[in-house]
XYZ file of C-alpha atoms in Angstrom:
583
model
C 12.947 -13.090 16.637
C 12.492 -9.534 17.514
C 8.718 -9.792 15.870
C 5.893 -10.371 18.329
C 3.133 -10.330 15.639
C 2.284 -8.771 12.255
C -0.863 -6.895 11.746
C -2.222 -6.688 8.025
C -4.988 -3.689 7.135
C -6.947 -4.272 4.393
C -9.004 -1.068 3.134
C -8.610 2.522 5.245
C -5.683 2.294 8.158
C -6.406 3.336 11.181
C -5.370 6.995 12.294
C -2.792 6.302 15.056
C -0.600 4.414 12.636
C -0.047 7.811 11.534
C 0.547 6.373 7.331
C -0.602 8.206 4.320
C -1.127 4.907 3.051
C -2.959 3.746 0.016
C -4.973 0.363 0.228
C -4.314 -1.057 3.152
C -0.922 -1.099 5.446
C 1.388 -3.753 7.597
C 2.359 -2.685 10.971
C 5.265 -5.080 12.602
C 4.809 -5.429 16.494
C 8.307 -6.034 17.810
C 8.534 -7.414 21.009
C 7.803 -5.970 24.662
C 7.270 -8.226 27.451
C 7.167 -6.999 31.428
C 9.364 -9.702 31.986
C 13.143 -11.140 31.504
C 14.374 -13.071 29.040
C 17.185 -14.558 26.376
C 16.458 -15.342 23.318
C 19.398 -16.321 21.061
C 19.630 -17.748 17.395
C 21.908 -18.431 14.946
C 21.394 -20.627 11.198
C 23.404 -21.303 8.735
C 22.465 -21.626 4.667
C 23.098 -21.730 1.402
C 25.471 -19.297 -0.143
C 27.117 -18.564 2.683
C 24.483 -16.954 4.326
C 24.662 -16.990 8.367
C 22.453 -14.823 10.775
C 22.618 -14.538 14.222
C 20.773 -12.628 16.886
C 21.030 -12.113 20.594
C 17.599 -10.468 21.863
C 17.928 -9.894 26.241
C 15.591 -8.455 28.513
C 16.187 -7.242 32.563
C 12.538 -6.977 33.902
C 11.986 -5.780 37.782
C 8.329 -5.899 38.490
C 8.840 -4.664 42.214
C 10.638 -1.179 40.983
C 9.415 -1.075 37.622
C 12.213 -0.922 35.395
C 13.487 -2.623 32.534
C 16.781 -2.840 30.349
C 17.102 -4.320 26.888
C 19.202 -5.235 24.029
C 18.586 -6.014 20.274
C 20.665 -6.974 18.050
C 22.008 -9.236 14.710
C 24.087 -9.827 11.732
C 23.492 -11.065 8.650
C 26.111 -12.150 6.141
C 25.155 -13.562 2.455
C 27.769 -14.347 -0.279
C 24.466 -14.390 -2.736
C 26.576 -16.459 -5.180
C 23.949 -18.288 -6.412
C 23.318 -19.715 -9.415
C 22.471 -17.705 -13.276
C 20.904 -19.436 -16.098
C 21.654 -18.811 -19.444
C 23.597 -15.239 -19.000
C 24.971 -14.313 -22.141
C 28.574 -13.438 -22.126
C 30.335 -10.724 -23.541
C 34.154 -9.308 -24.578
C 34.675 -6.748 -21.857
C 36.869 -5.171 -24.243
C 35.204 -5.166 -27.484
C 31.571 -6.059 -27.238
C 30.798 -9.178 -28.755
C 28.871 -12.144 -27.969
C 31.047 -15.055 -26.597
C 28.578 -17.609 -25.263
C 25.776 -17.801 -23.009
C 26.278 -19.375 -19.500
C 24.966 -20.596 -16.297
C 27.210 -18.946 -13.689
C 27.735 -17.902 -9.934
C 27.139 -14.374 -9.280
C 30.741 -13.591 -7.670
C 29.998 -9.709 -6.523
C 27.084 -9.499 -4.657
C 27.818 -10.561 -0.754
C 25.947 -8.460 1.735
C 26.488 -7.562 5.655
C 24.229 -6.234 7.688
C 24.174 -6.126 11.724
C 22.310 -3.989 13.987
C 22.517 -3.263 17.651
C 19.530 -1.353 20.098
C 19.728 -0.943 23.754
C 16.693 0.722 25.961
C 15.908 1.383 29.499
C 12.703 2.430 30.916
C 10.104 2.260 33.504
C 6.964 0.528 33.663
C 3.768 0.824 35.288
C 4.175 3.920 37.159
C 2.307 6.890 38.008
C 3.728 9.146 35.546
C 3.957 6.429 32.996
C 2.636 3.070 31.731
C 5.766 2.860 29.836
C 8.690 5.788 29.536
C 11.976 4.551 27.597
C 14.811 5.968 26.604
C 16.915 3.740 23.327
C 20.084 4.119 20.701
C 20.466 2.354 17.835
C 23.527 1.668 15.683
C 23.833 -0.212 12.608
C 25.868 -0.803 9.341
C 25.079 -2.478 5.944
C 27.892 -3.518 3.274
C 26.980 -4.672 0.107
C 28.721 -5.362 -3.379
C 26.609 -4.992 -6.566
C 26.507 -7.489 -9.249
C 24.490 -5.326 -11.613
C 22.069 -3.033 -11.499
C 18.490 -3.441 -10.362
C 16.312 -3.552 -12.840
C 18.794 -4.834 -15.823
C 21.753 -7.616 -16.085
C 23.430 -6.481 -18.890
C 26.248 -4.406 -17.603
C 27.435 -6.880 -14.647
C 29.704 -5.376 -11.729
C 32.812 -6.368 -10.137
C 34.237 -3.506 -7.481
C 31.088 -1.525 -7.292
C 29.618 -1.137 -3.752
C 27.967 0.925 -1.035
C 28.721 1.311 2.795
C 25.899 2.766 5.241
C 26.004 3.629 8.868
C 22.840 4.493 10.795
C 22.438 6.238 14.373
C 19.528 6.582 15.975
C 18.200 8.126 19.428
C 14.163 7.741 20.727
C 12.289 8.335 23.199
C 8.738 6.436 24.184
C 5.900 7.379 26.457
C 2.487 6.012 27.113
C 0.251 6.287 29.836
C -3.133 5.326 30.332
C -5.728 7.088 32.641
C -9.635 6.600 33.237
C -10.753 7.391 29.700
C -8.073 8.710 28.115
C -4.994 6.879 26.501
C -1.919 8.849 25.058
C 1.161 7.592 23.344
C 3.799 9.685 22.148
C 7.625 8.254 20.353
C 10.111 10.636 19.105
C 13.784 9.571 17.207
C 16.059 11.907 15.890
C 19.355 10.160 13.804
C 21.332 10.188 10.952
C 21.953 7.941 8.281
C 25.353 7.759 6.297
C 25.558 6.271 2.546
C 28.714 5.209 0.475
C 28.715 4.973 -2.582
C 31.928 3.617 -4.413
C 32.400 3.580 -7.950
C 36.484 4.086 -8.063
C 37.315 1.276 -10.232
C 38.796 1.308 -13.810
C 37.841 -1.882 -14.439
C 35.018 -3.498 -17.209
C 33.797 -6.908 -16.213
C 31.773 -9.915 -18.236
C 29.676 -12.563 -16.369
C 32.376 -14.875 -16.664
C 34.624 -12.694 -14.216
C 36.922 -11.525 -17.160
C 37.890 -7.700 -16.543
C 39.526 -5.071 -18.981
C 41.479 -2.616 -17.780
C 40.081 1.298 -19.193
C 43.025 3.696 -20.762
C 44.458 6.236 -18.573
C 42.221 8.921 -19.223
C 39.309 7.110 -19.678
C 37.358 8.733 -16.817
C 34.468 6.127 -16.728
C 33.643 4.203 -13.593
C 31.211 0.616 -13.385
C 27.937 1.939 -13.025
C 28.762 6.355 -14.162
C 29.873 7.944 -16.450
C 32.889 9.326 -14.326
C 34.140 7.569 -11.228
C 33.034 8.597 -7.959
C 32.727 8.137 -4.259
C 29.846 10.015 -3.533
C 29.021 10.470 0.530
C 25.468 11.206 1.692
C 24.031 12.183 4.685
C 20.507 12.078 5.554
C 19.422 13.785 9.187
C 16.388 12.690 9.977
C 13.634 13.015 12.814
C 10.178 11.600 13.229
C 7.788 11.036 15.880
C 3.952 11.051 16.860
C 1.190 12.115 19.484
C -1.683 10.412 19.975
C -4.511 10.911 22.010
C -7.572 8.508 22.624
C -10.196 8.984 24.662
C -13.480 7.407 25.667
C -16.409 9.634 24.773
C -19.195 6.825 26.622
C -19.256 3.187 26.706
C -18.413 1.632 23.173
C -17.704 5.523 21.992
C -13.948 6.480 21.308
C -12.399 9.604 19.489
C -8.399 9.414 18.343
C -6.315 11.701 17.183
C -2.890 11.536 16.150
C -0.276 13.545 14.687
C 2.695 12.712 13.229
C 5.900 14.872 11.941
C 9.020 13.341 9.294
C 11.662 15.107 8.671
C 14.817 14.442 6.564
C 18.051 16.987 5.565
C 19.745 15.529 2.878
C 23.547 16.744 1.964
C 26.106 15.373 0.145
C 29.682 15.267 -1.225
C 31.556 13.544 -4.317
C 35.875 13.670 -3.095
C 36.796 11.859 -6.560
C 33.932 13.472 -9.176
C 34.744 17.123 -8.858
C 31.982 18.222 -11.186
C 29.336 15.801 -9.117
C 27.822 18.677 -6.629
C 24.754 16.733 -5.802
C 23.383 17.880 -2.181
C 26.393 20.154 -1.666
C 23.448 22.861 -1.278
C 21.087 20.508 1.446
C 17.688 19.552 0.223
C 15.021 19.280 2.754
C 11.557 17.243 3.196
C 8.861 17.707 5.990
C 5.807 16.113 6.148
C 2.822 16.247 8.481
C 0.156 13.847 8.860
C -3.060 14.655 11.238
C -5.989 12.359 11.512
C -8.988 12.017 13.923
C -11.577 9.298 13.945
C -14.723 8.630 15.690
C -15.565 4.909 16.268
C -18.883 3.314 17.981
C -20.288 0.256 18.486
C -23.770 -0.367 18.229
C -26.358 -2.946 18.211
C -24.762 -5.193 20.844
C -21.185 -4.825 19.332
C -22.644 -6.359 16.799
C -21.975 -2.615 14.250
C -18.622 -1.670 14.325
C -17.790 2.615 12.527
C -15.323 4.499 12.485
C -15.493 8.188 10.505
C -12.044 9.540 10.312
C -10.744 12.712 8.284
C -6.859 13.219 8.047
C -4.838 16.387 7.209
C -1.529 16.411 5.034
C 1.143 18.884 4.982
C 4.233 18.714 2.726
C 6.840 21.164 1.740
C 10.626 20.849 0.200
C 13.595 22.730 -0.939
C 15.264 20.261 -3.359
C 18.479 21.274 -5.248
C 19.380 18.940 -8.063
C 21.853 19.132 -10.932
C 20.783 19.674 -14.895
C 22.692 17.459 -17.824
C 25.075 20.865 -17.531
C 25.788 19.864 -13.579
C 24.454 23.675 -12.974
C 22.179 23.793 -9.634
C 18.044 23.726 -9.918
C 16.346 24.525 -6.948
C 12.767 23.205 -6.417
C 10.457 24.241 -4.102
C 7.424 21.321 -3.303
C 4.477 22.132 -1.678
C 1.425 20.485 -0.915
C -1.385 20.050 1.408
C -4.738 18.835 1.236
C -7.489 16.724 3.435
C -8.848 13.196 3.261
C -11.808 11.465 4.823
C -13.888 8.039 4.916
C -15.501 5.371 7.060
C -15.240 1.824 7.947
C -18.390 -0.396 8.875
C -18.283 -4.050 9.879
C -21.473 -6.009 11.331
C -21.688 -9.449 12.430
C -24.779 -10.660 10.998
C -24.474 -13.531 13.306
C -21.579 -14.791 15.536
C -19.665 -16.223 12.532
C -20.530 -14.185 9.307
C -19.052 -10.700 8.967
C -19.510 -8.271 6.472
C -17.088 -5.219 6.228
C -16.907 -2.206 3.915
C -14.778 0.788 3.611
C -14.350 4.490 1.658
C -11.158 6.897 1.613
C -10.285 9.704 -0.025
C -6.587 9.390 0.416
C -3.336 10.719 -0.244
C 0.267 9.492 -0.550
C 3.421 11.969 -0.144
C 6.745 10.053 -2.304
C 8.942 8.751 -0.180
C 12.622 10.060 0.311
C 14.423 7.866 -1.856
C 11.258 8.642 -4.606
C 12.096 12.157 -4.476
C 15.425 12.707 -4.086
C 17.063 9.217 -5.048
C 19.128 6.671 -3.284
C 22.509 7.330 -4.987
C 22.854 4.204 -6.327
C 20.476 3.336 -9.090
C 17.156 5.943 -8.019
C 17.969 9.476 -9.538
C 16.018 11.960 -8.359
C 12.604 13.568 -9.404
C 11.519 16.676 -7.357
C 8.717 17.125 -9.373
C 7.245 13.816 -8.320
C 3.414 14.575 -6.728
C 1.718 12.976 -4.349
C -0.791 10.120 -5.413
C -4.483 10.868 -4.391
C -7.175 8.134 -4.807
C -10.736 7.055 -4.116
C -10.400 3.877 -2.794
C -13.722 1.478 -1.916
C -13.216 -2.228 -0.196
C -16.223 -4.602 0.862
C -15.397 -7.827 2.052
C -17.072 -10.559 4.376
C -15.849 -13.373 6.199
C -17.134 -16.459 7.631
C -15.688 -18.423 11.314
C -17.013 -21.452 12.554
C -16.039 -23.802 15.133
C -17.233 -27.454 14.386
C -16.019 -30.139 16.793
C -12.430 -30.127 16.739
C -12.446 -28.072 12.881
C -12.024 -24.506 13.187
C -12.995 -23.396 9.765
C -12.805 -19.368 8.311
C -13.506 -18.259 4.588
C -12.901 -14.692 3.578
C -13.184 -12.388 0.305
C -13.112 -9.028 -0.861
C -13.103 -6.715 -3.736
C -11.198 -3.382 -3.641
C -11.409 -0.584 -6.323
C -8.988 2.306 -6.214
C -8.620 5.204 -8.631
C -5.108 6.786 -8.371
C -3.977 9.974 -10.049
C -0.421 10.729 -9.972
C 0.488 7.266 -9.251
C 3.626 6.562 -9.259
C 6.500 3.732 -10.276
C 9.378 3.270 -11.215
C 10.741 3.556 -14.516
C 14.137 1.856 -15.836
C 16.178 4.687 -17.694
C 19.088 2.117 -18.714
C 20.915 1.117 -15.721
C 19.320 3.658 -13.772
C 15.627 4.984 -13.319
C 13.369 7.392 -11.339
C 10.051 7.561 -10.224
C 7.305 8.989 -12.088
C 3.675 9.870 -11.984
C 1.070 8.037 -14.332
C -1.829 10.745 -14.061
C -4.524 8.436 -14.282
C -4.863 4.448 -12.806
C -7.566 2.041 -12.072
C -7.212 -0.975 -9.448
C -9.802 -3.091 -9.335
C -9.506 -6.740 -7.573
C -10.595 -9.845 -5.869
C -8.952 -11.452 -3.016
C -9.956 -14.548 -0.976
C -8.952 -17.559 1.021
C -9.906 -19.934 3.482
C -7.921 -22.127 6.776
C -8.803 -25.114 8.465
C -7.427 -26.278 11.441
C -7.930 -29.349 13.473
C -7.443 -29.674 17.014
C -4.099 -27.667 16.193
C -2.627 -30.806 14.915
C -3.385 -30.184 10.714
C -3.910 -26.850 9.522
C -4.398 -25.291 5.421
C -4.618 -21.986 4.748
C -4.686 -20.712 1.589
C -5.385 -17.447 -0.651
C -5.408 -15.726 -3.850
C -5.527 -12.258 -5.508
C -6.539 -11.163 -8.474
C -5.580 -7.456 -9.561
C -6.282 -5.222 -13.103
C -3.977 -2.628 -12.320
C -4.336 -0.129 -15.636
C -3.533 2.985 -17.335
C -6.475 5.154 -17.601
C -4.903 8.136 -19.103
C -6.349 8.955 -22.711
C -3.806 11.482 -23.628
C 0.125 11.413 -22.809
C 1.794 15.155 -23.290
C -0.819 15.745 -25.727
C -0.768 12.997 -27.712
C -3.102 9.723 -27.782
C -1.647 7.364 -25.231
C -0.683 4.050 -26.692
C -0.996 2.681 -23.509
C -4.543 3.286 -23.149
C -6.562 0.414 -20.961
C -3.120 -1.585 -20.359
C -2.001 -2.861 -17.793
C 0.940 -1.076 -15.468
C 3.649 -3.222 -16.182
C 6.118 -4.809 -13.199
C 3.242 -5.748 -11.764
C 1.903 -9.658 -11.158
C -2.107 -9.327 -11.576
C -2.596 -13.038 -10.767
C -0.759 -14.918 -7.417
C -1.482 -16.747 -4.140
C 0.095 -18.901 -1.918
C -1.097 -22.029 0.544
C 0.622 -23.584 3.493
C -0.102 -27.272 4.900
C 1.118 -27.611 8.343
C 1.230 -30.451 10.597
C 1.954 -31.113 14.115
C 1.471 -34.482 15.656
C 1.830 -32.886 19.509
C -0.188 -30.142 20.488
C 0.635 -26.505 21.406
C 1.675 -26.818 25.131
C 3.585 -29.697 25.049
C 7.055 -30.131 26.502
C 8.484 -31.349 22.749
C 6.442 -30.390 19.408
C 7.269 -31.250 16.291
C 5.908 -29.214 13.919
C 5.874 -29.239 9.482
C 5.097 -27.244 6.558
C 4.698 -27.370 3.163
C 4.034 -24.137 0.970
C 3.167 -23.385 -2.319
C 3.694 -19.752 -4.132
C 2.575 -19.339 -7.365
C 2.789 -15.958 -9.857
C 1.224 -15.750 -13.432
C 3.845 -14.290 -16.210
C 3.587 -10.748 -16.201
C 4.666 -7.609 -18.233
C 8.262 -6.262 -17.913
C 7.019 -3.279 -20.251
C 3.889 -2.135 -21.447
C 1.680 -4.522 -22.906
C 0.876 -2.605 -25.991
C 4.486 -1.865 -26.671
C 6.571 -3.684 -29.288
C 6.165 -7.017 -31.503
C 3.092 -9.594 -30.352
C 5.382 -12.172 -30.806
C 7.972 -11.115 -29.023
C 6.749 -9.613 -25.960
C 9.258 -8.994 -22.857
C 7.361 -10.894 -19.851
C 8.171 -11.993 -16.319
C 7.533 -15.709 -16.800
C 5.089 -17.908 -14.395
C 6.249 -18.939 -10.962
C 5.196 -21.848 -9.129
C 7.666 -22.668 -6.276
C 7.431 -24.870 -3.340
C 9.230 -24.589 0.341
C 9.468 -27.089 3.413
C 10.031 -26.192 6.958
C 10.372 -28.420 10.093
C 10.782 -27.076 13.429
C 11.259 -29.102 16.642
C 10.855 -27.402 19.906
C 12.131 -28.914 23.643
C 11.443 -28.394 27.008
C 8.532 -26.037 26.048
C 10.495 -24.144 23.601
C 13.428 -23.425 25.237
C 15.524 -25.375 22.679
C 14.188 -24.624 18.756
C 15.834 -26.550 15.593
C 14.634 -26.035 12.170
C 15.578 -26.582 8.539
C 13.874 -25.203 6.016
C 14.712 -25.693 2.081
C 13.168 -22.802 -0.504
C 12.721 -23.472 -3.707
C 12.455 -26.863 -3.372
C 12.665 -28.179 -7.067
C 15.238 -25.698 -7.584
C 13.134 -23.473 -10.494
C 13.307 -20.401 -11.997
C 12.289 -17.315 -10.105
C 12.289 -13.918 -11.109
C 11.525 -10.391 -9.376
C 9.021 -7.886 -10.466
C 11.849 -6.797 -13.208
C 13.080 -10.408 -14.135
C 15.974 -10.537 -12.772
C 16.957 -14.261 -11.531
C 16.261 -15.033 -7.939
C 17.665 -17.573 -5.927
C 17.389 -21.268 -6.770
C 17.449 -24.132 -4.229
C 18.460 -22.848 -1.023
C 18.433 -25.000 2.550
C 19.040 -22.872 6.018
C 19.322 -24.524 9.412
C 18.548 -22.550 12.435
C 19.629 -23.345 16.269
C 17.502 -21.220 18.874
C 17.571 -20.997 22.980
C 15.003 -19.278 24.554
C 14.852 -18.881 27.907
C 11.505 -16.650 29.540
């Protein structure tokens, strides 16, 4: 509820999203209205799951301020179903039986609450807000996340997040500017206290005294981290002539990172503070020409990063890192409309991506750190074109691309037993096809559908010297083949007081590698098996949507799924949602 709209980039991102993304980005528009308004939900599912949310807006036009709240919980007991889980002593090792069972450790809590006051459409300000943020997650681990064999029963993690911003914009004759800033901290638990050794049946053995092994470690632990953190952007656009505009934006990331083990003694992990900053400037220059028919935009963006990292040898002694980098990208996007309803759209960057916190410096559950993880850097090239036409009551659009990206220093994760870090591959090609199409009549029927295709492989000849076995194969954990369509019908039209409203969706996933392809016996390869699952929704709205109802069932036939490391996902599931909405 508090999403307004989602925007997808395909190809180059635009500057003032201020990302040193690769390929193509999703920005989430939450919602801002110059108005008042309650919006309240709450649903109720399978395996215990509930969510509620209570979204509020004060809106005075006349003095031009405004006062909000956000806010929800979530609660799952995630005790859904496992297949064929092979059960072990606890105690001694051997095989028992294999199972389908509940998962019985795995609940999760979320909630989340935001208020925000501001002013509105004022001299000094189109918008200047002022907002605090506080919100807790609680969640119980059955296993860890890339493997099932060592299942959990007491281990878990506690977080706490607060957060301050501020938000200006303005808009004058030709110039626009837009400026956010939050400073906060974030606050991890992560408890691994128990002596105890569980199966998937639930069975537990209690360890010897002495023994100083916890669930998921070597030694127990309740290790506390604290991550201070501040980001924010400037950005500037102005309007060189008519259909000429140059942007530039800037934006800073910061993070602090300390932390402190009060049962492992001989865990010092962020006891000496590790620090990230990173600083992303880009410009762009975009015209229309020819009508508005020619659509460019040139852009170059700078990148700055620099880190003191301490981490800890196999000997727990200290090893400070220092990370630097910097470096400058550049490209263009073109897009011309041939005629009113054919487009054709193409795109080059040189681009750059800095790891991500948790890539460097871990998450403290199952992510150890790497401060030796580089940035990636790739060519990447998209052309695409797409085709709308209105025909009657049919409104009809057809689009496809092809991307190619060449990525050194790309990076994944890699399982290390339960654990893993990230790592760089020095040299990977992604080449692809996309496409789909929608049809919608009279907004009473409407199918959409698309698919991808992606060849995602490792290009490096040599690995530490050595030929690479690997050579030409694909990056495993990766699907290469999926799509998904949605048939929706609504016998009332949009506007109505009461609309009913259906749909009926379709996901599908070829198997996949869990490791290399290259690696092991032909016969008896490890692979994430082929998905095709179907979902239902129905929604019924009254009074022009102030009163919402919905049910929606997932996983309809109830069959196997599997993540990206094939570990079981939920089966059937069915969630009913109440909403009132009042504008």
């Amino acid at each position: 509820n508090l999403i307004e709209r989602i925007e997808v980039y395909k190809g180059v991102v635009p500057v003032t999203l201020g990302a040193d993304a690769l390929g193509g980005a999703v920005n989430i528009i939450t919602v801002y209205r110059k108005k008042s308004f309650l919006d309240t939900s709450f649903s109720q599912g399978s395996f215990s799951t509930q969510r509620a949310s209570l979204n509020a807006q004060y809106a005075n036009r006349q003095k031009g301020f405004f006062a909000k709240l956000s806010s929800f919980y979530n609660h799952s007991d995630n005790n859904y179903l496992m297949r064929d889980i092979r059960v072990f002593d606890p105690e001694l090792g051997n095989l028992l039986d294999t199972i389908d069972v509940k998962r019985f450790h795995d609940d999760f809590t979320s909630a989340m609450v935001t208020a925000e006051v501001g002013i509105f459409d004022k001299k000094i300000a189109d918008e200047l807000s002022v907002g605090a943020t506080i919100a807790l997650n609680r969640k119980n681990f059955q296993h860890p996340d890339n493997n099932i064999l060592r299942p959990f029963g007491r281990f878990r993690s506690e977080g706490d997040t607060y957060i301050g911003r501020l938000r200006y914009g303005k808009r004058l004759k030709n110039m626009n500017i837009s400026a956010y800033a939050q400073l906060g901290k974030i606050q991890e638990r992560v408890i691994d206290t128990s002596q105890l050794k569980f199966n998937w049946a639930g069975d537990f053995v209690v360890r010897e005294e002495g023994d100083p092994r916890g669930e998921r470690a070597e030694r127990r632990s309740l290790f506390e981290l604290t991550d201070n953190i501040f980001n924010g952007q400037i950005g500037l656009s102005y309007d060189l002539a008519k259909n000429q505009k140059f942007t530039i934006a800037t934006t800073l990331n910061t993070v602090e990172r300390t932390g402190e083990d009060t049962v492992d003694e001989l865990n010092r992990a962020f006891r000496t503070p590790s620090t990230l900053n990173k600083t992303i400037v880009g410009a762009s220059y975009d015209i229309l020409a020819f009508s508005e028919s020619l659509k460019t935009s040139i852009f170059g963006k700078g990148y700055w990063f620099n880190g003191d990292i301490t981490t800890q040898d196999f000997q727990n002694d200290d090893v400070f890192t220092e990370a630097s980098f910097n470096n400058f990208g550049y490209g263009a996007a073109l897009s011309y409309y041939i005629t009113g309803s054919f487009l054709l759209k193409t795109s080059y960057e040189r681009a750059y991506r800095v790891p991500e916190t948790f890539e460097i410096l871990g998450n403290g559950t199952f992510i150890r750190p790497n401060p030796n993880l580089n940035p990636e850097e790739s060519d990447n090239f998209n052309v695409g074109a797409r085709y709308s036409k209105q025909i009657d009551k049919f409104l009809t659009s057809i689009e496809g691309g092809y991307f190619l990206r060449n990525a050194e220093n790309f990076i994944r994760f890699v399982p290390i037993g339960p654990i893993g870090e990230f790592e760089n591959r020095i040299d990977v090609e992604s080449t692809g096809v996309e496409g789909g199409f929608t049809v919608n009549y009279d907004d009473l029927i409407r199918l959409s559908t698309n698919v991808t295709y992606q060849n995602i492989t490792d290009q490096n000849r040599f690995d530490e010297g050595l030929p690479n076995s690997n050579f030409g194969s694909r990056v495993p954990n990766i699907p290469y083949l999926f799509g998904n369509a949605q048939f929706g019908i609504s016998p009332s039209k949009k506007g109505g007081g009461n609309r009913l409203q259906l749909f009926w969706n379709v996901r599908f996933v070829e198997e996949f590698f869990l490791f290399f392809e290259d690696l092991g016996d032909p016969d008896e390869k490890n692979i994430i098996p082929s998905q095709f699952l179907q979902d239902f929704q129905a929604e019924y709205s009254i009074d022009n949507g102030r009163y919402n109802i919905s049910i929606a069932v997932s996983n309809i036939f109830d069959k196997l799924a599997f993540d990206n490391f094939n570990i079981q996902r939920p089966g059937r599931a069915i969630n009913f949602k109440l909403r009132y909405f009042i504008n």
